[in-house]
PDB file of C-alpha atoms in Angstrom:
ATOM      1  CA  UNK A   1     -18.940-146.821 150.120  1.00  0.00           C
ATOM      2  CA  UNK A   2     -20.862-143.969 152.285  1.00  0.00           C
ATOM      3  CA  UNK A   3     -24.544-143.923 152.039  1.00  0.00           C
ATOM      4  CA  UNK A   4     -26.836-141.001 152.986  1.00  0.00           C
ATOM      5  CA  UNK A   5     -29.703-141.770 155.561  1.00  0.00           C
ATOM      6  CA  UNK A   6     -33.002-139.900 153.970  1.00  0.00           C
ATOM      7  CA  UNK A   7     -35.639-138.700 156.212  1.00  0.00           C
ATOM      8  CA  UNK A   8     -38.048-141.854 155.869  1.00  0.00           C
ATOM      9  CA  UNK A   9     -35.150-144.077 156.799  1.00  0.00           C
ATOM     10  CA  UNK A  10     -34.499-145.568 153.769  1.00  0.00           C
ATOM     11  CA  UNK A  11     -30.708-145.136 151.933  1.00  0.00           C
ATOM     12  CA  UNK A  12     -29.610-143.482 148.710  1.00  0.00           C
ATOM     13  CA  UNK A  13     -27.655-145.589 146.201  1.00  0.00           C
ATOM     14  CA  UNK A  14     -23.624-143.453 146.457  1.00  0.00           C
ATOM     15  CA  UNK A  15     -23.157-144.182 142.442  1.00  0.00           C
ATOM     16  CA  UNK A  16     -23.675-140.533 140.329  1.00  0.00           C
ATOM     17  CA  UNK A  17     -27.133-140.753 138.387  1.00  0.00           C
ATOM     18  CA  UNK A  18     -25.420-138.306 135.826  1.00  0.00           C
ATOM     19  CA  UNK A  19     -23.952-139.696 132.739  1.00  0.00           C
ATOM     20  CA  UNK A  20     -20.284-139.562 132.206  1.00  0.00           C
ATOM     21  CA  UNK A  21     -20.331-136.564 129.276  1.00  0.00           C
ATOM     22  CA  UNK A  22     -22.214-134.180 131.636  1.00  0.00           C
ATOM     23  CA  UNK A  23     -19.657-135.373 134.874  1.00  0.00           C
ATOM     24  CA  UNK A  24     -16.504-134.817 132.628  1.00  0.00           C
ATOM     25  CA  UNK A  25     -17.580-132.396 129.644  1.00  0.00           C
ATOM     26  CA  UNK A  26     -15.169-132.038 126.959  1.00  0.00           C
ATOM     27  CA  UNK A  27     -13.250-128.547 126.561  1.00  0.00           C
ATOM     28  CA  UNK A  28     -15.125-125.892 125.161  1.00  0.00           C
ATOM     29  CA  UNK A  29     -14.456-124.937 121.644  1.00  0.00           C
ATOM     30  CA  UNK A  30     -12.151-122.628 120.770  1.00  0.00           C
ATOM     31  CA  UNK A  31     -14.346-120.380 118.223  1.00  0.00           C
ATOM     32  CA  UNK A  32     -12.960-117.424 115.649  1.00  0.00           C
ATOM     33  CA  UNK A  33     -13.774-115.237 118.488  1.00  0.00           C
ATOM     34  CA  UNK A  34     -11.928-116.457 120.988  1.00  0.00           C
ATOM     35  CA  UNK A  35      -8.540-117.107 119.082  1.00  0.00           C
ATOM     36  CA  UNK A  36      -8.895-113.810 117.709  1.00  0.00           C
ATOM     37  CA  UNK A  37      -9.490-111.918 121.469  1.00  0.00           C
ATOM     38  CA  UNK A  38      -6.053-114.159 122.568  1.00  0.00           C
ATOM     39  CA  UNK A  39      -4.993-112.724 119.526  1.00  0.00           C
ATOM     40  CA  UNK A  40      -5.369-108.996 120.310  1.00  0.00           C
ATOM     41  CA  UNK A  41      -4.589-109.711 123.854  1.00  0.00           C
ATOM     42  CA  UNK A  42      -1.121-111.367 123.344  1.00  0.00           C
ATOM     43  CA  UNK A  43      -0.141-107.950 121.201  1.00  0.00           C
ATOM     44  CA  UNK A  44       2.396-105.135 123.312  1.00  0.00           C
ATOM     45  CA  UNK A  45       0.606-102.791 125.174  1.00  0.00           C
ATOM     46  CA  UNK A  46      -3.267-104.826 125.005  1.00  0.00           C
ATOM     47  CA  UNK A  47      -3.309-105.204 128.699  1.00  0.00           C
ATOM     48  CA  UNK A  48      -2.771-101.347 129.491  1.00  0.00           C
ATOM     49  CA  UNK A  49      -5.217-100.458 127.117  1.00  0.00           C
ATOM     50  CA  UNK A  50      -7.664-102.394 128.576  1.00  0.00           C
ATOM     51  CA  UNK A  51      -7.222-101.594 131.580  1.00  0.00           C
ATOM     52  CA  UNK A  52      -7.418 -97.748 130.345  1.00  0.00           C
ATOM     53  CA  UNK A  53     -11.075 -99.206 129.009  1.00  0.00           C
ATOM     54  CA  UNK A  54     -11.644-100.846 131.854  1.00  0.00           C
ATOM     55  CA  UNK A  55     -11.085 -97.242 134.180  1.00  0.00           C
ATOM     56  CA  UNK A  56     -12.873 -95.019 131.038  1.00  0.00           C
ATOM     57  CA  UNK A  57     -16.321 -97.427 131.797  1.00  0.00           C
ATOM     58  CA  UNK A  58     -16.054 -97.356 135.242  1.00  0.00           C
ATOM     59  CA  UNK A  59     -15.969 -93.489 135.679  1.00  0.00           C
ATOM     60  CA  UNK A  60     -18.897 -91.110 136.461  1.00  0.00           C
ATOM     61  CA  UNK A  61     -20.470 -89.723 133.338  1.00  0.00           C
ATOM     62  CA  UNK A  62     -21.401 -85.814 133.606  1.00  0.00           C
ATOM     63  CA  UNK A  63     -24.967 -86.574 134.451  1.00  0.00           C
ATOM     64  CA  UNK A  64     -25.065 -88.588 137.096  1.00  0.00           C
ATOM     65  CA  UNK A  65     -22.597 -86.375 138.859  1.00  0.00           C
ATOM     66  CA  UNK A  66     -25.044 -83.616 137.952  1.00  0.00           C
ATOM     67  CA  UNK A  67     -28.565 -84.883 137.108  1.00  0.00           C
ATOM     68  CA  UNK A  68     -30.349 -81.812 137.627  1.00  0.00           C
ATOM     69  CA  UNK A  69     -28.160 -79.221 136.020  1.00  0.00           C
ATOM     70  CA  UNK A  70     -27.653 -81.791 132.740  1.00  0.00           C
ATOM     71  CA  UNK A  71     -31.901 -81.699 132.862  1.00  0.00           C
ATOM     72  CA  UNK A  72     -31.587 -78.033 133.128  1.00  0.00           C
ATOM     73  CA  UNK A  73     -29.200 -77.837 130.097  1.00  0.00           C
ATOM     74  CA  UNK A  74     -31.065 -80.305 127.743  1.00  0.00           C
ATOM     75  CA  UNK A  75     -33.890 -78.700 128.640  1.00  0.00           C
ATOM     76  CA  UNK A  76     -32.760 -75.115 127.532  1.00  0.00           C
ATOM     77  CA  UNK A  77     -30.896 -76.698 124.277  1.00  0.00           C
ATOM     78  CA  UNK A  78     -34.448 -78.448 123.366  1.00  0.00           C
ATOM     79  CA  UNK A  79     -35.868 -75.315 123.504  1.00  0.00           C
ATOM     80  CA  UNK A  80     -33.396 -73.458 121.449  1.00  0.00           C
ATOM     81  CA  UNK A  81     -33.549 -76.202 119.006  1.00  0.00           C
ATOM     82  CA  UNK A  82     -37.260 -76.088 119.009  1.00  0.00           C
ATOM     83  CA  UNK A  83     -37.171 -72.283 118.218  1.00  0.00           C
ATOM     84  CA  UNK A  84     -35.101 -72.459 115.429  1.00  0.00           C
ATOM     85  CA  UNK A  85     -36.645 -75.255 113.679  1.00  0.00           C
ATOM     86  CA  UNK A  86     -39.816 -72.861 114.071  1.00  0.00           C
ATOM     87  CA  UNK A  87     -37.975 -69.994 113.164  1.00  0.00           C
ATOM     88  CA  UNK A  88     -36.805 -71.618 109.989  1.00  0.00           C
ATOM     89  CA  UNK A  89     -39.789 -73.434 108.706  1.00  0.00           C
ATOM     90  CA  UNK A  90     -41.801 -70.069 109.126  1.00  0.00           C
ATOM     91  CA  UNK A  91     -38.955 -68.240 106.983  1.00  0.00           C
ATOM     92  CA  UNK A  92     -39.098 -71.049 104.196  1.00  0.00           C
ATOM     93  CA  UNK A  93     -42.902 -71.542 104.139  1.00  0.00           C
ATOM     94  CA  UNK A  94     -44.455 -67.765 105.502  1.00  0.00           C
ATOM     95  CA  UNK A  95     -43.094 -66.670 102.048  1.00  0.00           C
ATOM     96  CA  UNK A  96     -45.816 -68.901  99.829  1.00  0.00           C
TER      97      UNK A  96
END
């Protein structure tokens, strides 16, 4: 048996101070979720799709390949949207 020399010169006992359950765990649980996901992944054609998901996430969305013209845009379209809603409440309610 080795034993570990601690900085005041004593020695540490080599036995585990865990108990055994949290040394050796039992398996995890297989849950609806999980046989259900090795469901869907054992079908024909699962692992290209995900992989297609996979790609699809990974890409660059319009606006951070473009952050100033999508500000721009959404800018312009808030203000369109503004004017109309304006537009249309004073047509309903300027008639009263």
């Amino acid at each position: 048996a080795r034993t570990r020399r601690v900085g005041h010169g004593g020695t540490l006992d080599p036995r585990p101070t865990l108990p055994d359950w949290m040394r050796d765990p039992p398996p995890a649980r297989r849950t609806l979720g999980t046989r259900l996901a090795d469901g869907m992944a054992a079908l024909p054609g699962a692992g290209w799709l995900r992989r297609r998901w996979w790609a699809w996430q990974r890409r660059q969305r319009l606006y951070q390949r473009f952050p100033n013209t999508v500000k721009i845009g959404a800018m312009l379209v808030s203000f369109v949207v503004i004017l109309v809603m304006v537009m249309l409440a004073y047509g309903l309610y300027g008639q009263v």
